[in-house]
Coordinates of C-alpha atoms and ligand atoms in Angstrom, one line a residue:
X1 CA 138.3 34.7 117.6
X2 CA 136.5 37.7 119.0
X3 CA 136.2 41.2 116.6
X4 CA 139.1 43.5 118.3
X5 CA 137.8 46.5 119.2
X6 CA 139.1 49.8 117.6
X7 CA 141.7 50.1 120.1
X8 CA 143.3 46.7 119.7
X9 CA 143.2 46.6 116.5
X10 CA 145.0 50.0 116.3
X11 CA 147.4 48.8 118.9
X12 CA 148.2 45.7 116.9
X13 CA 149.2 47.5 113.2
X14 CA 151.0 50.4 115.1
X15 CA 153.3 47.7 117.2
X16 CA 153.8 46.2 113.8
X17 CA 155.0 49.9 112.1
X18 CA 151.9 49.5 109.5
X19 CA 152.9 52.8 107.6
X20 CA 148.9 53.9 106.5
X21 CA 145.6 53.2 108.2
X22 CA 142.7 54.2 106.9
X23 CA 139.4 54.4 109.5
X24 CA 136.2 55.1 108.0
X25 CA 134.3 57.4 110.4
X26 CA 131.8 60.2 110.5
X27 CA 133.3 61.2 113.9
X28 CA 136.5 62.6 114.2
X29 CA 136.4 63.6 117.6
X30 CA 135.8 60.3 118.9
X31 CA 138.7 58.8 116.7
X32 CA 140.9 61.3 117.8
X33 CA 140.4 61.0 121.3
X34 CA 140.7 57.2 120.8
X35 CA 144.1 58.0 119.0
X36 CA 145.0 60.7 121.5
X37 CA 145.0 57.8 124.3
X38 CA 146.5 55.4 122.4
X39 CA 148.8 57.6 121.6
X40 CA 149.8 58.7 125.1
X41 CA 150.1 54.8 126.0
X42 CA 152.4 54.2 123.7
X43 CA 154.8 57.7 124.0
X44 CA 153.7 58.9 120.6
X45 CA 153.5 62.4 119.2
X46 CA 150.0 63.4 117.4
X47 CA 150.6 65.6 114.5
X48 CA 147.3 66.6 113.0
X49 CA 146.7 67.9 109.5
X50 CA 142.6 69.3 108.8
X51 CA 141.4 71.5 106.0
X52 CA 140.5 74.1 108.5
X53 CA 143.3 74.2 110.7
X54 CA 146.5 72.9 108.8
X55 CA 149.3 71.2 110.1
X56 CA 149.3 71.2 113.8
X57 CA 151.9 69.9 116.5
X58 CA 151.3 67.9 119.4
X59 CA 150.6 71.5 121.1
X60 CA 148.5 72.4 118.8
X61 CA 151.1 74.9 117.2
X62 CA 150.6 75.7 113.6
X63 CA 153.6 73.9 111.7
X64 CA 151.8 75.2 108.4
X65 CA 148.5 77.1 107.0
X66 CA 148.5 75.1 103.6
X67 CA 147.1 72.4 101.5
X68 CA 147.4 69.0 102.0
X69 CA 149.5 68.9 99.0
X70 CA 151.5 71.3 100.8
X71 CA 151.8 70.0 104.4
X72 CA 152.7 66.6 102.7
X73 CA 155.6 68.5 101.2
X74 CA 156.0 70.2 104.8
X75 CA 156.1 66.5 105.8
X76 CA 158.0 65.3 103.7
X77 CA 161.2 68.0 104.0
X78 CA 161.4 67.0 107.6
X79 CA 160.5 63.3 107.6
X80 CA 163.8 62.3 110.0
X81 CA 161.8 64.2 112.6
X82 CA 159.0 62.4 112.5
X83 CA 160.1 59.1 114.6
X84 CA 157.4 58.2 117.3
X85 CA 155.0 60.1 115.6
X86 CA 151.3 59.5 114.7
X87 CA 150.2 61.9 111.7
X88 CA 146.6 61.9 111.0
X89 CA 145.0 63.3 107.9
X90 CA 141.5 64.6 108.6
X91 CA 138.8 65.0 106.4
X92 CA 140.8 63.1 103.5
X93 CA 137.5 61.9 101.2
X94 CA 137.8 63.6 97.8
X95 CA 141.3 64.1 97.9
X96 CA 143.3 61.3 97.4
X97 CA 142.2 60.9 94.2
X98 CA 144.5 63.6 93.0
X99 CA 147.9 62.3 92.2
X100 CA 149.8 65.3 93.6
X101 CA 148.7 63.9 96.6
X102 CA 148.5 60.2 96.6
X103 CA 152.2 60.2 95.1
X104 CA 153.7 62.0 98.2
X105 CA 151.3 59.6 100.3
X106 CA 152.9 57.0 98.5
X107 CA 156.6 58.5 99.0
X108 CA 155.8 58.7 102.3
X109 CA 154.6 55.5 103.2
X110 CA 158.2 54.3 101.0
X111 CA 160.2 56.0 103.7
X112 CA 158.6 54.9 106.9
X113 CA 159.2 51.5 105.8
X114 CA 162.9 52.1 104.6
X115 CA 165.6 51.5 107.2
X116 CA 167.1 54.2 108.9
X117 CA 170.6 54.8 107.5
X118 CA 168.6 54.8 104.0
X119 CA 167.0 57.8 104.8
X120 CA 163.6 55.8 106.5
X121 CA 161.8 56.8 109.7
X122 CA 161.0 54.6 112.3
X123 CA 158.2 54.4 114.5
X124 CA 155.6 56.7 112.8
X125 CA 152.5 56.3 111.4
X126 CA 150.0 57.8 109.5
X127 CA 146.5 57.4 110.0
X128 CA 143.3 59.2 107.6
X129 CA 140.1 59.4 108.6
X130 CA 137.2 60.0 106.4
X131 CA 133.6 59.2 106.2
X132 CA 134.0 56.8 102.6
X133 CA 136.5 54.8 102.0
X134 CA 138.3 55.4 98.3
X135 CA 141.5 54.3 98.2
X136 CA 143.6 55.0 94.9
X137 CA 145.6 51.8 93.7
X138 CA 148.9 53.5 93.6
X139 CA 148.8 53.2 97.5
X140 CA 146.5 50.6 98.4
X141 CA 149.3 48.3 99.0
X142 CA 150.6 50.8 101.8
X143 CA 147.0 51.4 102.9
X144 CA 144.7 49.2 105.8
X145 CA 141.9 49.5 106.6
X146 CA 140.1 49.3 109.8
X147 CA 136.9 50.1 111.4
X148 CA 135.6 52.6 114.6
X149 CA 133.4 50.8 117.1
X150 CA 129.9 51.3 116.8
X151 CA 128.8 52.7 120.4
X152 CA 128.4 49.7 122.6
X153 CA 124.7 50.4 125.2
X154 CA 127.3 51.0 128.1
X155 CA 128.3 53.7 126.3
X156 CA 125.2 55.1 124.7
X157 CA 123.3 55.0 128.8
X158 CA 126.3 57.4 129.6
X159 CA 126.2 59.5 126.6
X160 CA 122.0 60.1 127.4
X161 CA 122.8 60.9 131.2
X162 CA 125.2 63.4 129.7
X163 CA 122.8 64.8 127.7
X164 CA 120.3 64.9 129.8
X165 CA 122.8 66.3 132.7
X166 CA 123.3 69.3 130.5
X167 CA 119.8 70.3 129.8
X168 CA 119.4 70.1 133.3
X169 CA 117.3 67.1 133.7
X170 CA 118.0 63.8 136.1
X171 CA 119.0 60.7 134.8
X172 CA 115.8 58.4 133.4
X173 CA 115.1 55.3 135.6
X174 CA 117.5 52.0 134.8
X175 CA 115.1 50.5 133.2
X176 CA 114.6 53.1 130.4
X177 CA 117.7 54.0 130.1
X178 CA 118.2 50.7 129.0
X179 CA 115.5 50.8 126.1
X180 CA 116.4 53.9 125.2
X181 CA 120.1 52.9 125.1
X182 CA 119.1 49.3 123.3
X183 CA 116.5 51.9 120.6
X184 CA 119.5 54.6 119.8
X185 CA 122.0 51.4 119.1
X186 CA 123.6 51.9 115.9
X187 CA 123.3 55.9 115.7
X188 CA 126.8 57.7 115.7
X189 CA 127.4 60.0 118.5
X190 CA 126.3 62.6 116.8
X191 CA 123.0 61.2 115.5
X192 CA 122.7 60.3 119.1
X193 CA 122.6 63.9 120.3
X194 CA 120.9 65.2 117.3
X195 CA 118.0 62.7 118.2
X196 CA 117.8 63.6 121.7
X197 CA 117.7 67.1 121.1
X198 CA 114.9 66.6 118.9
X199 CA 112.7 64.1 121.3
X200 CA 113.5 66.9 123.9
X201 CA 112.0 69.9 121.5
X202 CA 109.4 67.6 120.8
X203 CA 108.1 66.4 124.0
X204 CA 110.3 68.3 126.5
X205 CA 111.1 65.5 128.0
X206 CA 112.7 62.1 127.2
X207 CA 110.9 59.1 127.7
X208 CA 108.9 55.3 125.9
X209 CA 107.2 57.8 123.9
X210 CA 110.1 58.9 121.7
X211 CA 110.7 55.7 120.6
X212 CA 109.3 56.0 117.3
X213 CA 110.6 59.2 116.4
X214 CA 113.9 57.0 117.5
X215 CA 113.3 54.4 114.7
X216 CA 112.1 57.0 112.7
X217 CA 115.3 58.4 112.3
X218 CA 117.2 54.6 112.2
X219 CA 114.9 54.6 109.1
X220 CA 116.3 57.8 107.9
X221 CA 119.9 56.4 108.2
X222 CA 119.1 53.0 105.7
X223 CA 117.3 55.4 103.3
X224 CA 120.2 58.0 103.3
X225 CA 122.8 54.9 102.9
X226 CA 121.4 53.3 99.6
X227 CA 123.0 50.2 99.9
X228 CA 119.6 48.7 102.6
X229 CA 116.3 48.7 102.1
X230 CA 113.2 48.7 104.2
X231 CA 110.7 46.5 102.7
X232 CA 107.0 46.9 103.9
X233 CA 105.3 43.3 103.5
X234 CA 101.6 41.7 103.4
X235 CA 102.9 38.4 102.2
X236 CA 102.2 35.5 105.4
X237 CA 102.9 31.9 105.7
X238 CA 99.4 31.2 104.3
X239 CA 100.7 32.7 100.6
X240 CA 103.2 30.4 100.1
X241 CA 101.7 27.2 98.5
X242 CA 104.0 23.7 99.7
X243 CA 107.7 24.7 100.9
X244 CA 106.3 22.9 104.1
X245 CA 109.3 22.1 105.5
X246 CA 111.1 25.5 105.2
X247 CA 107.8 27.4 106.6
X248 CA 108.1 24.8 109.5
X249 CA 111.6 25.4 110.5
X250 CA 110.9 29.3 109.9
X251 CA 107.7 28.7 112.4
X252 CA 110.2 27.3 114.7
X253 CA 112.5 29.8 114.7
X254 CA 110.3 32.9 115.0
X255 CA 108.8 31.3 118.2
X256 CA 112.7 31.7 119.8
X257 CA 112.6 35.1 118.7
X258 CA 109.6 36.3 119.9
X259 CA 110.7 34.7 123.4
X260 CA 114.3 35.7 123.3
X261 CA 114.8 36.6 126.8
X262 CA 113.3 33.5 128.2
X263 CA 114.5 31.5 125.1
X264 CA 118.3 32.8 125.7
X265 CA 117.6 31.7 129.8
X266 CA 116.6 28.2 128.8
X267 CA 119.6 27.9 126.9
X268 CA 118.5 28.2 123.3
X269 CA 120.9 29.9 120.8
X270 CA 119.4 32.7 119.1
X271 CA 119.1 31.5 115.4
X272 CA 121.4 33.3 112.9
X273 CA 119.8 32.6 109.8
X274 CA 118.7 30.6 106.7
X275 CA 120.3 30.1 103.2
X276 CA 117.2 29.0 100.6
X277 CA 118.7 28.2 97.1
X278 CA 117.1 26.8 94.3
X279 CA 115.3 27.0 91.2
X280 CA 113.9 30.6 90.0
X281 CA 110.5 31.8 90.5
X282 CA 110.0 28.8 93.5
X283 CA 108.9 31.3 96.3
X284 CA 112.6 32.0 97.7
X285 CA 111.7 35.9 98.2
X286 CA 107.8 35.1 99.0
X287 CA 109.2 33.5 102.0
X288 CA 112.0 35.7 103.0
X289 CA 109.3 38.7 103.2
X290 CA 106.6 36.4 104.8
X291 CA 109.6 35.4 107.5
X292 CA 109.4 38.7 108.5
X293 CA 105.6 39.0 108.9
X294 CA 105.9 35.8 111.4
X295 CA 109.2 36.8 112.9
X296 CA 107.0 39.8 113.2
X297 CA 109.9 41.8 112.3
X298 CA 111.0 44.8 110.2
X299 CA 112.2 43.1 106.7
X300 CA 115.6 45.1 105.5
X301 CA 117.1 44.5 102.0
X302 CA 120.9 44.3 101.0
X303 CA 121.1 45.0 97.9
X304 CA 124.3 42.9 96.8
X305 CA 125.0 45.1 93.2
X306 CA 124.5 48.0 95.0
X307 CA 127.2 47.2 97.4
X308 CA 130.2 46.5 95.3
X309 CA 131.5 49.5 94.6
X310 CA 134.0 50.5 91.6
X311 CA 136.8 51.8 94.3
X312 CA 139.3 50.3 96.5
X313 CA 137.7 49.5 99.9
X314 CA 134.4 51.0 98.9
X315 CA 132.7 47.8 98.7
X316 CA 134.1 47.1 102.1
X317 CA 132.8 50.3 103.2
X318 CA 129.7 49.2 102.0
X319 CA 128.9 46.0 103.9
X320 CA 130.6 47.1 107.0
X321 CA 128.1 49.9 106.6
X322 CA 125.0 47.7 105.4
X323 CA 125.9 45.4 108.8
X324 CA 126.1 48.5 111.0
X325 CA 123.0 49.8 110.1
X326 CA 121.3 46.2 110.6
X327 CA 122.6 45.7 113.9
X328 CA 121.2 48.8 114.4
X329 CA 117.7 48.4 113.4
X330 CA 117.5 44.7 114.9
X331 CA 115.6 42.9 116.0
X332 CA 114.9 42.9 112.3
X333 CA 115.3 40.3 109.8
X334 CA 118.0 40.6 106.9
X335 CA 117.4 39.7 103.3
X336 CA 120.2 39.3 101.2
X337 CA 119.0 38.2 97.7
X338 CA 120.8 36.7 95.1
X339 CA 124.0 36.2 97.5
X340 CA 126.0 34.7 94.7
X341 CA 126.3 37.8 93.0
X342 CA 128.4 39.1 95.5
X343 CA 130.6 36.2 97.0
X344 CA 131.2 33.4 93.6
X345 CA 134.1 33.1 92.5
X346 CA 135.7 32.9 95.9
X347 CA 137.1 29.6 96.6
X348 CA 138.0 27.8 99.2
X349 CA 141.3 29.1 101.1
X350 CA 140.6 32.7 100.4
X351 CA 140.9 32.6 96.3
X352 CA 139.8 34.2 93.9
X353 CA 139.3 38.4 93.5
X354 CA 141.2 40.5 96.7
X355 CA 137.7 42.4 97.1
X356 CA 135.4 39.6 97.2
X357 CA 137.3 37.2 99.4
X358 CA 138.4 40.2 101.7
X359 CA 134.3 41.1 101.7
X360 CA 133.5 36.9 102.0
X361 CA 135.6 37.3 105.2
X362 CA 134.4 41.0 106.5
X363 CA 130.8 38.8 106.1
X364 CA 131.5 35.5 107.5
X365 CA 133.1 37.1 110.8
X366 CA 129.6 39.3 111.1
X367 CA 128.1 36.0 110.9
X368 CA 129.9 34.1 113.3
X369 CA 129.7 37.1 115.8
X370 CA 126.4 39.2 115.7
X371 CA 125.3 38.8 119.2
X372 CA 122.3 41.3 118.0
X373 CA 118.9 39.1 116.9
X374 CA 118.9 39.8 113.1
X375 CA 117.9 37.0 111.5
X376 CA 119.3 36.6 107.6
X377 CA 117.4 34.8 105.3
X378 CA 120.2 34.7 102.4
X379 CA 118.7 33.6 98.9
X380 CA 120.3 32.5 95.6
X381 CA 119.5 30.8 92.3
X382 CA 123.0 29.5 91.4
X383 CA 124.9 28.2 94.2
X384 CA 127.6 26.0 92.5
X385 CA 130.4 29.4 92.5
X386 CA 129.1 30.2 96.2
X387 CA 132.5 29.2 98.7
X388 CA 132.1 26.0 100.1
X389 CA 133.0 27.7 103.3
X390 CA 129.7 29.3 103.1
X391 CA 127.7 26.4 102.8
X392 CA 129.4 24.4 105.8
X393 CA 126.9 23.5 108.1
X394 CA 127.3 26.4 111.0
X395 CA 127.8 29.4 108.8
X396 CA 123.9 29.0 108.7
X397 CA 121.9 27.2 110.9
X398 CA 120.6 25.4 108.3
X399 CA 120.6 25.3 103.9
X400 CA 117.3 24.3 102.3
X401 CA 116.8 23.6 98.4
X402 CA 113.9 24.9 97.1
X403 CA 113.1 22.1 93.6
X404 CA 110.4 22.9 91.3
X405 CA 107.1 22.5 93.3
X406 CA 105.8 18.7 93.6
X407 CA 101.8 18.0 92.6
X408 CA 100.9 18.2 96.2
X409 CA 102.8 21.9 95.9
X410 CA 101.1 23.0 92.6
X411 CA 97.4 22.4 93.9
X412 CA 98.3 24.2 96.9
X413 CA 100.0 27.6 95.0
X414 CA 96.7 27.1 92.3
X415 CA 94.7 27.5 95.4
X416 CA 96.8 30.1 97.2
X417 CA 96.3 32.6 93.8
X418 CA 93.1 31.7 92.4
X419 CA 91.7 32.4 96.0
X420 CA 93.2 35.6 95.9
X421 CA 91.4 37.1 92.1
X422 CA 88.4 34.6 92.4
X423 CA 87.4 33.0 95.5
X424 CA 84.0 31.8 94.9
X425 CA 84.9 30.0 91.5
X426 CA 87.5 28.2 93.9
X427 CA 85.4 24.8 94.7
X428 CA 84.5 24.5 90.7
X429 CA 87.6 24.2 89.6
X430 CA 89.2 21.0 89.0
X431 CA 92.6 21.3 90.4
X432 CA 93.4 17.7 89.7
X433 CA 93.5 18.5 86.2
X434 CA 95.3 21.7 86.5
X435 CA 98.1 19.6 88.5
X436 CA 98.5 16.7 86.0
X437 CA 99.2 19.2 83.3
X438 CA 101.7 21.7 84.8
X439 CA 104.6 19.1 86.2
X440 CA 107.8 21.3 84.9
X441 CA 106.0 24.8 86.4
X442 CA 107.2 26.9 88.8
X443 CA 105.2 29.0 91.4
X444 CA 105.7 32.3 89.4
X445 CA 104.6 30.3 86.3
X446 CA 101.4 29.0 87.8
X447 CA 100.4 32.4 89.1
X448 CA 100.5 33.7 85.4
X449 CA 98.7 31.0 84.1
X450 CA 96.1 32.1 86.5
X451 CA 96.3 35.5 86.4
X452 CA 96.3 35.5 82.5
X453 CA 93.2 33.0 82.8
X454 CA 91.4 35.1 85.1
X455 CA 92.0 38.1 82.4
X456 CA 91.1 35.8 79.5
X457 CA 87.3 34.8 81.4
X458 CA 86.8 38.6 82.0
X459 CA 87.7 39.7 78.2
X460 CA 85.5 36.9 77.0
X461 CA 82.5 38.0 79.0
X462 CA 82.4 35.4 81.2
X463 CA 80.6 35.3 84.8
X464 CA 83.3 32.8 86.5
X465 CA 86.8 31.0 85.6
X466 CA 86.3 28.0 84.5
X467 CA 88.6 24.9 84.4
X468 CA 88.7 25.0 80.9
X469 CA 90.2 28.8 80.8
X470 CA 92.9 27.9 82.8
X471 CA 93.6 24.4 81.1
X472 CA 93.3 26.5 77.2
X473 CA 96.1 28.9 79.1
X474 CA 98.5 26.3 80.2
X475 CA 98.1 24.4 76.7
X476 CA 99.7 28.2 75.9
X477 CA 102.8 28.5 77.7
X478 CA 105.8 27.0 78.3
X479 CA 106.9 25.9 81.8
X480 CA 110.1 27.0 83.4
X481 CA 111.7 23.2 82.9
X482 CA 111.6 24.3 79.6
X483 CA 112.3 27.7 78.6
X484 CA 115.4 27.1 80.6
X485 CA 116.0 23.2 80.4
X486 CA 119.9 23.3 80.0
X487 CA 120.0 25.9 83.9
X488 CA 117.5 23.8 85.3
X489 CA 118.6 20.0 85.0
X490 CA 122.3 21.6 86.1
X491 CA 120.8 23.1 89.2
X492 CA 118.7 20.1 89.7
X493 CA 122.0 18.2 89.9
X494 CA 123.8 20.5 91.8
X495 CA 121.1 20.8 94.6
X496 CA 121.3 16.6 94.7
X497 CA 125.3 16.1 95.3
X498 CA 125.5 19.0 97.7
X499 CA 122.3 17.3 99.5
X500 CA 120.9 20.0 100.9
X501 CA 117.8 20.0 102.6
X502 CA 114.5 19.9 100.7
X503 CA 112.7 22.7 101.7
X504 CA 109.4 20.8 100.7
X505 CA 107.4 17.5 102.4
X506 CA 107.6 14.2 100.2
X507 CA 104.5 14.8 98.0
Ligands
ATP1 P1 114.1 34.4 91.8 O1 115.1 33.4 92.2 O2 113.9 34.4 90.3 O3 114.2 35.7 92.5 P2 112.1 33.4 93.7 O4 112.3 32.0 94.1 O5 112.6 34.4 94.7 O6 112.7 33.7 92.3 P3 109.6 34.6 94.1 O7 110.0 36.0 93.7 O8 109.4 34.3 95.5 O9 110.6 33.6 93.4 O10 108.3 34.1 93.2 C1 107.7 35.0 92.3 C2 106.2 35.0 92.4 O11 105.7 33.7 92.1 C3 105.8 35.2 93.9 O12 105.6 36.6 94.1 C4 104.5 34.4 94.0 O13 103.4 35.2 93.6 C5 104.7 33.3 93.0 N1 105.2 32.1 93.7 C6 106.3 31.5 93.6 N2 106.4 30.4 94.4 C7 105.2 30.3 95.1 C8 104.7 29.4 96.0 N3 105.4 28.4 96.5 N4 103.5 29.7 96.5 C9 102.8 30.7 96.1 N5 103.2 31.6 95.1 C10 104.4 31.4 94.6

């Protein structure tokens, strides 16, 4: 099923006399033109409540100066003549949480769904807009939420020849309108404008050379929302010692996305992403941010904690947010680390908490839908409370498991860090040694056995690691398979009913 645009989706809960929607927006004036039409499409009144101008008619007329506390009481005195009406609360954020107010919201949203000749109203709705989304419990049954569009390119072409038409300038060629359109994707209207205005100052002109101050200001947006992060990366293929399997496949995919166009010509879907479970400290993150060096690709973070917010819809807010803003930045590739955190404890059919499973959902759909090339690499330790819907083949375009690393894989990550502190002591070190004695290791163990061993050989005064050091350091420590048996041999047996892919070669 296709995502509904704003429209249709408002459409649908006003034909079915939804009492509240909520829509999360920077942009009133766009929302309210969009109501404004709907509005006249359907033979609704618009009755507009703001903190700077009151309660206002459909003409415009002041009804009353005050509060919202007090036009809800306005409201409320005359609530049989509000049939066929539309009120919408602007500006709301900050205020619901007083119960003055979200008991009359409340009251209100009782009587629009009473019947008539018990004192209900039929046919009106209210609607508040505001930029976060906290809804108090005592009316989150009454209260739905729904989403503005983000500007589709169409859109965003006509909004620069505006812009450009009222600074007196002619519209750019097709062409860059087109990447100017496809760089300014993701910005609200009025980051739009504000952008332009500032390429113009700049440059006096608008052309391929704004385009970084463009992204620039994309990158601005993640860092003001808090919930993504930009990570910069010098981690390649090359670091990651074994995971042959999973580099290939990742090898496979970048090659589409450098190619898209032509890719997308011949018929070749453009990959959605990866999920790579498995054991802790196995390279899961090492290869999500050396994806993006090979993808070539900006790497963006979503922090999962940081999303789930304490209030009602917040969380929501969050992720709807979090997906905007990657659509925005893409081509880019998403990391979403430690995924269970955010979606166990959902199970199959929808169970489990409201939030989580309404979030799940909000998730999946992106998923199914994104037309825009961000690829997600989606990691996680503990998979056995993730959905099953989640791990259906689909959802992903493909699941590896990432085990503890075979003896091929441990000589190759030895290599990989003792190359990087001591290259020249690389061909007189016995590996073969180090391999037979670290089976139960993972990757993050090995490179602290060498990076303490490397420590060890300077402290003692020595000219070059030795075999020895590192063997005297693994003699002191205790592998992973150990420190955390009981985790690891359930994992282990998790990993082998769900038979996933390994995301290593057959050593
Ligand atoms: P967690 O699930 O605990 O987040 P992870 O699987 O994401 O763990 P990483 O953060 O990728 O593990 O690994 C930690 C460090 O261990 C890496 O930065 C890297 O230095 C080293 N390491 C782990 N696996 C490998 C590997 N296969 N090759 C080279 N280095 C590795």
């Amino acid at each position: 099923m296709a995502k509904k645009s704003f429209q249709e989706e408002f459409e649908l809960y006003l034909k079915a006399s939804f009492p509240i929607l909520h829509v999360e927006t920077l942009e009133n004036g766009r929302i309210m033109r969009g109501i404004r039409k709907i509005a006249s499409d359907w033979r609704r009144k618009v009755t507009v409540w703001s903190r700077h101008s009151g309660l206002r008619d459909k003409d415009g007329e002041l009804i009353t100066e005050r509060s919202l506390k007090g036009a809800l009481d306005e409201l409320l005195s005359h609530v049989s003549e509000m049939e066929n009406h539309i009120i919408v609360l602007e500006d709301v954020e900050g205020l619901l949480d007083d119960t003055e107010i979200s008991s009359r919201l409340r009251r209100f949203a009782e009587l629009l769904e009473l019947p008539e000749e018990e004192g209900g109203v039929s046919d009106a709705m209210m609607v508040l807009l505001s930029p976060v989304v906290r809804i108090p419990r005592e009316i989150e049954p009454y209260v739905t939420l729904i989403s503005e569009d983000i500007l589709g390119v169409e859109e965003i072409k006509r909004q620069v020849v505006q812009f450009l038409g009222e600074n007196g300038m002619d519209p750019p060629a097709e062409a860059l309108l087109e990447t100017l359109a496809n760089a300014l994707c993701g910005l609200s209207e009025i980051e739009i404008k504000n952008t332009l205005a500032l390429a113009l100052t700049e440059g006096g002109d608008i052309d391929l050379s704004d385009l970084p101050m463009i992204r620039a200001q994309k990158q601005q947006m993640i860092k003001k929302s808090g919930i993504l992060e930009m990570i910069s990366t010098n981690e390649s293929m090359a670091d990651i010692g074994g995971l042959e399997n999973l580099k290939a496949w990742l090898m496979d995919k970048a090659k589409v996305f450098e190619d898209e166009a032509r890719a997308r010509k011949y018929g070749v879907e453009i990959p959605k992403g990866v999920l790579i479970a498995g054991m802790p400290g196995c390279g899961k993150s090492l290869t999500a941010k050396a994806a993006a060096k090979a993808f070539n690709l900006p790497l963006m973070r979503m922090d999962m904690g940081r999303l789930m917010g304490k209030y009602v819809g917040e969380s929501e807010g969050n992720m709807r947010r979090a997906l905007a803003l990657t659509e925005a930045s893409s081509p880019c590739i998403l990391w979403i680390d430690e995924l269970e955190k955010a979606f166990s404890g959902v199970q199959a059919g929808g169970g489990g908490s409201e939030i989580t499973t309404r979030l799940f959902g909000n998730f999946l759909t992106w998923m199914q839908e994104k037309t825009s090339p961000a690829f997600v690499v989606a990691t996680a330790n503990n998979i056995s409370n993730l959905p099953p819907e989640l791990l259906r083949k689909g959802r992903f375009d493909e699941i590896f498991y990432v085990d503890l690393p075979n003896p091929a894989e441990r000589r190759k990550i030895f290599e990989v860090h003792i190359r990087k502190r001591r290259k020249a002591d690389l061909p007189n070190i016995a590996i073969d040694r180090l391999v037979s004695e670290t089976e139960g290791y993972c990757g993050a163990d090995l490179e602290g056995v060498v990076r303490e061993s490397v420590e060890r050989a300077f402290v003692s005064g020595k000219d070059c690691l030795e075999t020895e050091d590192i063997l005297e350091t693994i003699r002191d420590t205790h592998p992973i398979k150990e420190t955390m048996k009981d985790a690891i041999e359930r994992m282990a047996q998790e990993y082998e009913t769900k038979k996933l892919r390994n995301a290593s070669k057959k050593s």
